[in-house]
Short mmCIF file of C-alpha atoms in Angstrom, two decimals:
data_model
loop_
_atom_site.label_atom_id
_atom_site.label_comp_id
_atom_site.label_asym_id
_atom_site.label_seq_id
_atom_site.Cartn_x
_atom_site.Cartn_y
_atom_site.Cartn_z
CA UNK A 1 93.94 61.34 105.27
CA UNK A 2 97.44 61.08 103.92
CA UNK A 3 99.35 63.24 101.30
CA UNK A 4 102.85 64.39 100.46
CA UNK A 5 102.44 67.98 101.00
CA UNK A 6 99.72 69.43 103.42
CA UNK A 7 98.87 73.06 102.50
CA UNK A 8 97.20 75.29 105.02
CA UNK A 9 95.48 78.14 103.38
CA UNK A 10 93.74 78.57 99.95
CA UNK A 11 94.96 82.15 99.17
CA UNK A 12 96.91 82.66 96.01
CA UNK A 13 100.05 81.16 97.65
CA UNK A 14 98.49 77.91 98.88
CA UNK A 15 96.50 77.51 95.50
CA UNK A 16 99.46 78.24 93.31
CA UNK A 17 101.62 75.85 95.35
CA UNK A 18 99.15 73.01 94.80
CA UNK A 19 98.92 73.75 91.12
CA UNK A 20 102.92 73.74 90.76
CA UNK A 21 103.08 70.44 92.80
CA UNK A 22 100.34 68.88 90.62
CA UNK A 23 102.23 69.69 87.38
CA UNK A 24 105.25 68.15 88.96
CA UNK A 25 103.37 64.96 89.89
CA UNK A 26 103.44 65.64 93.65
CA UNK A 27 100.12 65.17 95.50
CA UNK A 28 98.85 67.52 98.04
CA UNK A 29 95.78 68.51 100.14
CA UNK A 30 94.72 72.16 100.64
CA UNK A 31 92.87 73.08 103.83
CA UNK A 32 91.06 76.36 103.87
CA UNK A 33 89.15 77.72 106.81
CA UNK A 34 86.89 80.06 104.93
CA UNK A 35 84.19 79.13 102.35
CA UNK A 36 84.84 79.46 98.53
CA UNK A 37 82.80 82.52 98.17
CA UNK A 38 84.92 84.42 100.64
CA UNK A 39 88.17 83.43 99.15
CA UNK A 40 86.98 84.47 95.60
CA UNK A 41 85.76 87.92 96.75
CA UNK A 42 88.17 89.22 99.51
CA UNK A 43 89.80 92.26 97.90
CA UNK A 44 93.55 92.25 98.20
CA UNK A 45 96.42 93.09 95.94
CA UNK A 46 96.29 93.77 92.30
CA UNK A 47 99.77 94.33 90.96
CA UNK A 48 101.57 91.31 89.57
CA UNK A 49 105.38 91.55 88.97
CA UNK A 50 106.92 90.18 85.78
CA UNK A 51 108.07 86.98 87.66
CA UNK A 52 104.72 86.36 89.08
CA UNK A 53 103.11 86.76 85.64
CA UNK A 54 105.68 84.19 84.25
CA UNK A 55 104.95 81.77 87.06
CA UNK A 56 101.23 81.84 86.48
CA UNK A 57 101.73 81.27 82.84
CA UNK A 58 104.07 78.28 83.37
CA UNK A 59 101.50 76.85 85.79
CA UNK A 60 98.84 76.98 83.24
CA UNK A 61 96.96 79.62 85.05
CA UNK A 62 97.66 82.66 82.63
CA UNK A 63 94.95 82.33 80.03
CA UNK A 64 92.35 84.64 81.59
CA UNK A 65 95.02 87.01 82.99
CA UNK A 66 96.55 87.63 79.69
CA UNK A 67 93.11 88.21 78.08
CA UNK A 68 91.66 90.52 80.92
CA UNK A 69 94.70 91.79 82.76
CA UNK A 70 96.15 95.24 82.10
CA UNK A 71 99.86 95.27 81.28
CA UNK A 72 101.45 98.43 82.75
CA UNK A 73 104.82 99.71 81.44
CA UNK A 74 105.22 102.46 84.07
CA UNK A 75 104.03 104.45 87.05
CA UNK A 76 103.59 108.14 87.58
CA UNK A 77 105.04 110.00 90.52
CA UNK A 78 103.44 113.15 91.60
CA UNK A 79 105.03 115.63 94.02
CA UNK A 80 105.19 119.38 94.42
CA UNK A 81 102.38 119.65 91.73
CA UNK A 82 104.70 117.94 89.34
CA UNK A 83 104.34 114.74 87.37
CA UNK A 84 107.16 112.32 86.48
CA UNK A 85 106.55 109.00 84.59
CA UNK A 86 109.01 105.95 85.29
CA UNK A 87 109.26 103.95 82.22
CA UNK A 88 109.73 100.27 83.30
CA UNK A 89 110.75 98.66 79.95
CA UNK A 90 113.26 101.25 79.31
CA UNK A 91 114.94 100.84 82.68
CA UNK A 92 114.73 97.23 83.17
CA UNK A 93 115.41 95.65 79.76
CA UNK A 94 111.81 95.02 78.99
CA UNK A 95 110.12 93.94 82.35
CA UNK A 96 106.69 95.38 83.15
CA UNK A 97 103.88 94.66 85.57
CA UNK A 98 100.26 93.30 85.21
CA UNK A 99 97.20 94.67 86.87
CA UNK A 100 95.03 91.70 87.60
CA UNK A 101 93.22 91.44 90.97
CA UNK A 102 94.13 88.81 93.56
CA UNK A 103 90.46 87.76 93.58
CA UNK A 104 90.87 86.77 90.00
CA UNK A 105 93.99 84.92 90.48
CA UNK A 106 92.34 82.84 93.15
CA UNK A 107 89.29 82.20 91.00
CA UNK A 108 91.53 80.94 88.15
CA UNK A 109 93.54 78.71 90.47
CA UNK A 110 90.38 77.34 92.29
CA UNK A 111 88.80 76.25 89.06
CA UNK A 112 92.01 74.38 88.00
CA UNK A 113 92.49 72.75 91.28
CA UNK A 114 88.88 71.46 91.34
CA UNK A 115 89.07 70.36 87.72
CA UNK A 116 92.18 68.24 87.91
CA UNK A 117 94.11 68.84 91.04
CA UNK A 118 94.19 67.21 94.55
CA UNK A 119 91.67 67.82 97.36
CA UNK A 120 90.65 71.33 98.20
CA UNK A 121 88.59 71.49 101.44
CA UNK A 122 86.86 74.81 102.01
CA UNK A 123 85.46 75.34 105.45
CA UNK A 124 88.38 73.08 106.80
CA UNK A 125 90.13 74.91 109.86
CA UNK A 126 93.50 73.58 110.59
CA UNK A 127 93.91 73.40 114.37
CA UNK A 128 97.58 72.85 114.80
CA UNK A 129 100.80 71.50 113.23
CA UNK A 130 102.12 68.45 115.25
CA UNK A 131 105.47 66.76 115.11
CA UNK A 132 107.03 69.31 112.68
CA UNK A 133 110.45 67.75 113.20
CA UNK A 134 109.44 64.11 112.59
CA UNK A 135 109.16 62.18 109.40
CA UNK A 136 105.24 62.53 109.26
CA UNK A 137 103.99 65.86 110.64
CA UNK A 138 100.22 66.05 111.27
CA UNK A 139 97.55 68.71 110.80
CA UNK A 140 94.38 68.13 112.93
CA UNK A 141 91.44 70.00 111.35
CA UNK A 142 87.84 70.45 111.58
CA UNK A 143 85.60 70.15 108.52
CA UNK A 144 81.82 69.85 108.37
CA UNK A 145 81.54 69.49 112.08
CA UNK A 146 83.91 66.64 112.40
CA UNK A 147 87.65 66.47 113.27
CA UNK A 148 90.23 64.64 111.24
CA UNK A 149 93.94 64.44 110.83
CA UNK A 150 96.03 65.22 107.73
CA UNK A 151 99.28 63.29 107.76
CA UNK A 152 101.97 64.63 105.54
CA UNK A 153 105.69 64.50 104.43
CA UNK A 154 105.76 68.16 104.47
CA UNK A 155 103.56 71.00 105.65
CA UNK A 156 103.44 74.54 104.07
CA UNK A 157 101.82 77.19 106.14
CA UNK A 158 100.18 79.64 103.58
CA UNK A 159 97.61 80.64 106.22
CA UNK A 160 98.35 84.28 106.81
CA UNK A 161 99.59 86.45 109.66
CA UNK A 162 97.13 84.96 112.17
CA UNK A 163 97.45 81.27 111.05
CA UNK A 164 98.43 78.35 113.15
CA UNK A 165 101.44 77.34 111.13
CA UNK A 166 103.65 79.99 112.56
CA UNK A 167 102.65 79.19 116.10
CA UNK A 168 104.10 75.76 115.62
CA UNK A 169 107.66 77.23 115.61
CA UNK A 170 109.20 76.96 119.11
CA UNK A 171 109.87 80.38 120.73
CA UNK A 172 113.63 79.35 121.08
CA UNK A 173 114.08 79.15 117.42
CA UNK A 174 111.91 82.14 116.38
CA UNK A 175 113.19 85.71 115.68
CA UNK A 176 110.59 88.45 114.83
CA UNK A 177 111.41 91.74 113.27
CA UNK A 178 108.79 94.26 112.92
CA UNK A 179 107.75 97.93 112.51
CA UNK A 180 104.48 99.68 112.77
CA UNK A 181 103.52 102.83 111.06
CA UNK A 182 101.38 105.73 112.35
CA UNK A 183 99.21 105.84 109.39
CA UNK A 184 96.94 103.56 107.34
CA UNK A 185 95.29 103.44 103.88
CA UNK A 186 91.70 104.21 103.34
CA UNK A 187 90.90 102.40 100.15
CA UNK A 188 87.81 102.57 97.89
CA UNK A 189 86.51 100.62 95.00
CA UNK A 190 84.48 102.82 92.59
CA UNK A 191 82.34 101.98 89.48
CA UNK A 192 84.13 104.47 87.34
CA UNK A 193 86.85 104.35 84.66
CA UNK A 194 90.36 104.95 85.94
CA UNK A 195 91.48 108.63 85.73
CA UNK A 196 94.91 107.64 84.44
CA UNK A 197 96.04 104.69 82.28
CA UNK A 198 98.82 103.87 84.80
CA UNK A 199 99.22 104.02 88.65
CA UNK A 200 99.64 107.34 90.15
CA UNK A 201 101.66 107.58 93.44
CA UNK A 202 101.27 111.08 95.02
CA UNK A 203 103.33 112.64 97.79
CA UNK A 204 101.41 115.64 99.09
CA UNK A 205 101.64 117.74 102.32
CA UNK A 206 98.17 116.50 103.41
CA UNK A 207 99.40 112.82 103.03
CA UNK A 208 99.90 110.13 100.45
CA UNK A 209 97.33 109.22 97.76
CA UNK A 210 97.29 106.41 95.06
CA UNK A 211 95.12 106.27 91.97
CA UNK A 212 94.90 102.67 90.64
CA UNK A 213 92.44 100.45 89.05
CA UNK A 214 90.94 96.81 88.95
CA UNK A 215 89.72 96.95 85.27
CA UNK A 216 88.89 99.62 82.58
CA UNK A 217 85.61 100.35 84.46
CA UNK A 218 86.54 99.87 88.08
CA UNK A 219 88.88 102.26 89.94
CA UNK A 220 90.89 101.59 93.06
CA UNK A 221 91.96 104.54 95.12
CA UNK A 222 93.71 105.16 98.45
CA UNK A 223 94.31 107.89 100.85
CA UNK A 224 96.77 107.94 103.81
CA UNK A 225 94.88 108.29 107.08
CA UNK A 226 95.82 108.13 110.71
CA UNK A 227 96.33 104.68 112.16
CA UNK A 228 93.19 103.57 113.81
CA UNK A 229 90.84 105.31 111.48
CA UNK A 230 87.51 103.51 110.60
CA UNK A 231 86.21 103.54 107.16
CA UNK A 232 82.82 105.02 108.19
CA UNK A 233 84.38 108.10 109.48
CA UNK A 234 84.88 109.29 105.85
CA UNK A 235 81.90 110.09 103.62
CA UNK A 236 82.17 109.34 99.97
CA UNK A 237 82.15 113.12 99.17
CA UNK A 238 84.91 113.89 101.65
CA UNK A 239 87.08 111.06 100.03
CA UNK A 240 86.60 112.26 96.51
CA UNK A 241 87.42 115.91 97.64
CA UNK A 242 90.68 114.71 99.38
CA UNK A 243 91.68 112.69 96.49
CA UNK A 244 91.28 115.94 94.34
CA UNK A 245 93.54 117.90 96.63
CA UNK A 246 96.39 115.25 97.01
CA UNK A 247 96.49 114.41 93.31
CA UNK A 248 96.43 117.93 92.08
CA UNK A 249 98.98 118.94 89.40
CA UNK A 250 99.80 121.95 87.31
CA UNK A 251 99.11 119.99 84.09
CA UNK A 252 95.67 119.15 82.85
CA UNK A 253 94.13 116.16 84.70
CA UNK A 254 90.65 115.24 85.85
CA UNK A 255 89.75 112.88 88.63
CA UNK A 256 86.79 110.71 87.48
CA UNK A 257 84.26 110.18 90.17
CA UNK A 258 81.70 107.42 90.48
CA UNK A 259 79.67 105.23 92.99
CA UNK A 260 81.68 103.99 95.74
CA UNK A 261 81.02 100.17 96.13
CA UNK A 262 83.51 99.24 98.83
CA UNK A 263 85.41 101.07 101.55
CA UNK A 264 87.98 99.67 103.81
CA UNK A 265 91.13 100.57 105.91
CA UNK A 266 94.47 98.83 105.55
CA UNK A 267 96.94 99.17 108.42
CA UNK A 268 100.58 99.59 107.59
CA UNK A 269 103.24 97.36 109.18
CA UNK A 270 106.45 95.55 108.23
CA UNK A 271 106.97 92.10 109.81
CA UNK A 272 109.52 89.18 109.06
CA UNK A 273 109.69 85.96 111.06
CA UNK A 274 113.01 84.07 110.82
CA UNK A 275 113.42 81.24 110.00
CA UNK A 276 110.80 80.28 107.41
CA UNK A 277 111.45 76.58 107.99
CA UNK A 278 111.15 74.33 111.00
CA UNK A 279 111.76 70.73 110.51
CA UNK A 280 109.20 69.62 107.74
CA UNK A 281 107.11 72.78 108.25
CA UNK A 282 107.69 75.67 105.85
CA UNK A 283 106.06 79.14 105.96
CA UNK A 284 105.08 81.09 102.81
CA UNK A 285 103.53 84.48 102.21
CA UNK A 286 102.04 86.49 104.99
CA UNK A 287 102.61 83.61 107.51
CA UNK A 288 106.24 84.59 107.34
CA UNK A 289 106.29 88.37 106.33
CA UNK A 290 104.19 91.42 105.95
CA UNK A 291 105.12 94.55 103.79
CA UNK A 292 103.34 97.93 103.67
CA UNK A 293 101.34 97.94 100.43
CA UNK A 294 103.12 100.96 98.93
CA UNK A 295 105.60 98.73 97.08
CA UNK A 296 103.05 96.13 95.94
CA UNK A 297 105.26 93.35 97.07
CA UNK A 298 102.96 91.08 99.41
CA UNK A 299 101.36 88.79 96.71
CA UNK A 300 104.53 88.75 94.71
CA UNK A 301 106.58 87.51 97.76
CA UNK A 302 104.19 84.86 98.40
CA UNK A 303 104.37 83.61 94.78
CA UNK A 304 108.10 83.61 94.96
CA UNK A 305 108.12 81.66 98.23
CA UNK A 306 106.00 78.82 96.87
CA UNK A 307 107.81 78.70 93.63
CA UNK A 308 111.02 78.30 95.51
CA UNK A 309 109.47 75.41 97.67
CA UNK A 310 107.97 73.60 94.56
CA UNK A 311 111.40 73.83 92.83
CA UNK A 312 113.21 72.53 95.99
CA UNK A 313 110.81 69.66 96.55
CA UNK A 314 110.79 68.66 92.84
CA UNK A 315 114.65 68.66 92.94
CA UNK A 316 114.76 66.57 95.99
CA UNK A 317 112.45 64.06 94.36
CA UNK A 318 114.47 63.98 91.23
CA UNK A 319 117.95 63.85 92.76
CA UNK A 320 117.55 62.64 96.25
CA UNK A 321 119.45 65.63 97.48
CA UNK A 322 117.71 67.82 100.23
CA UNK A 323 120.07 70.73 99.48
CA UNK A 324 117.40 73.25 98.11
CA UNK A 325 114.85 72.29 100.86
CA UNK A 326 117.54 72.93 103.50
CA UNK A 327 118.23 76.31 101.88
CA UNK A 328 114.55 77.27 101.50
CA UNK A 329 114.55 79.69 104.43
CA UNK A 330 117.86 81.55 103.59
CA UNK A 331 116.97 81.68 99.92
CA UNK A 332 113.55 83.16 100.49
CA UNK A 333 114.74 85.59 103.26
CA UNK A 334 117.25 87.20 100.82
CA UNK A 335 114.45 88.27 98.60
CA UNK A 336 112.15 89.09 101.49
CA UNK A 337 114.56 91.54 102.99
CA UNK A 338 115.05 93.32 99.64
CA UNK A 339 111.24 93.51 99.38
CA UNK A 340 110.99 94.99 102.95
CA UNK A 341 113.71 97.38 102.21
CA UNK A 342 112.09 98.56 98.97
CA UNK A 343 108.55 98.78 100.61
CA UNK A 344 109.92 100.67 103.46
CA UNK A 345 111.63 103.16 101.18
CA UNK A 346 108.43 103.76 99.07
CA UNK A 347 106.48 104.23 102.20
CA UNK A 348 108.79 106.73 103.82
CA UNK A 349 109.21 108.47 100.48
CA UNK A 350 105.62 109.29 99.99
CA UNK A 351 103.79 109.35 103.32
CA UNK A 352 103.90 112.23 105.87
CA UNK A 353 104.52 111.10 109.40
CA UNK A 354 102.44 113.01 112.11
CA UNK A 355 104.41 115.87 113.70
CA UNK A 356 107.31 115.18 111.23
CA UNK A 357 109.66 118.13 111.09
CA UNK A 358 109.80 120.27 107.91
CA UNK A 359 113.27 118.83 107.36
CA UNK A 360 111.74 115.38 106.60
CA UNK A 361 109.38 116.83 104.01
CA UNK A 362 112.34 118.58 102.23
CA UNK A 363 114.28 115.25 102.19
CA UNK A 364 111.21 113.58 100.53
CA UNK A 365 111.13 116.03 97.75
CA UNK A 366 114.82 115.82 97.23
CA UNK A 367 114.62 112.05 97.01
CA UNK A 368 111.73 112.42 94.41
CA UNK A 369 113.73 114.96 92.50
CA UNK A 370 116.75 112.59 92.50
CA UNK A 371 114.51 109.85 90.96
CA UNK A 372 113.10 112.21 88.46
CA UNK A 373 116.48 113.54 87.34
CA UNK A 374 118.91 110.63 87.71
CA UNK A 375 118.72 107.57 85.52
CA UNK A 376 120.46 105.27 88.12
CA UNK A 377 117.92 106.28 90.84
CA UNK A 378 114.98 105.82 88.47
CA UNK A 379 116.38 102.44 87.30
CA UNK A 380 116.78 101.34 90.94
CA UNK A 381 113.06 101.98 91.42
CA UNK A 382 111.88 100.33 88.15
CA UNK A 383 113.93 97.29 88.87
CA UNK A 384 112.47 96.74 92.39
CA UNK A 385 109.00 97.56 91.30
CA UNK A 386 108.78 95.17 88.40
CA UNK A 387 110.41 92.41 90.59
CA UNK A 388 113.70 91.22 91.95
CA UNK A 389 115.26 88.41 89.79
CA UNK A 390 114.86 84.98 91.38
CA UNK A 391 117.35 84.08 94.14
CA UNK A 392 118.73 80.76 93.96
CA UNK A 393 120.36 79.00 96.89
CA UNK A 394 124.02 80.03 97.33
CA UNK A 395 123.61 83.26 95.17
CA UNK A 396 123.39 86.77 96.12
CA UNK A 397 120.41 88.88 94.89
CA UNK A 398 121.46 91.09 91.98
CA UNK A 399 118.47 93.49 92.45
#
């Protein structure tokens, strides 16, 4: 099998890249190790930055998102029994975010790819990336009990943290930067209307809590728990009671309870692999970087990566210049490190580390008070949350 771009992984990054390339007249093949039903139902991120929304619309994948997604113009911070709303449009010149689950993004992109895109093979497990520095890298894969080889001009690894793409980078050129956190998120999906019309981020002495949603009738809520916690250790009743405690406020507010339909634990880590390119092999999304979910940056970084690659390859084909492809890693990493910084800041602002001294707790409250009382501090948060401006090769980020 032969194609211009071999894409490993049919998460939102790989699927969006295939769509962007198709609209640019560039052929691709997508290999996904899981079956379609799994890809369309695995619960992941749900907050889309303004830039991500714009890219999906430009790719022709925004119709259902615009119809069913929930535009959010702010978030609420809760601390010391207080409430403070951050108004995004007022602080960013009009930018907002969209609540639209990753599962729905994948469904939309899969439908488009199967209707008029290139081959999308489910149950096709990539085994390796070979000859990444040659003119025709290869991806051996197993599909329907048979082994085959995909020959490409370029390979883009959108296959996540445990995928094969990153393992093709020689140890001599790889640098890894990572940090683990001593806590995790216990998340639930519940069949109940959200308790607030925007996301609520709560810092509490008992630990962080987040009240979010997936739709007008489905709530998504999280609790900080110790690292290594298993979801089954918490009963539904204990989860709701703890959410009540951590989201408490002096003003009137009620936590809506309902049947819990899903329960899971998300570990917290920060990870960056440099570089993001080796020869004709490019990494995108979780294959190259992981952020703690507090800043809602994971999916959005993946979208920025593949949009950068699609733009660079289109430019190379139109002009004959490889400059943007050569700058891919540096261009993406400038944005990645800003997102890592913001996610780390949000995480340490709102979570209580085990055995942390009382000094740390007072610093957190001081930082939150600064955001609530200082326009510049609030603007910095709003700018980062709604999305950093695109970073082009040779330019420094402005956000």
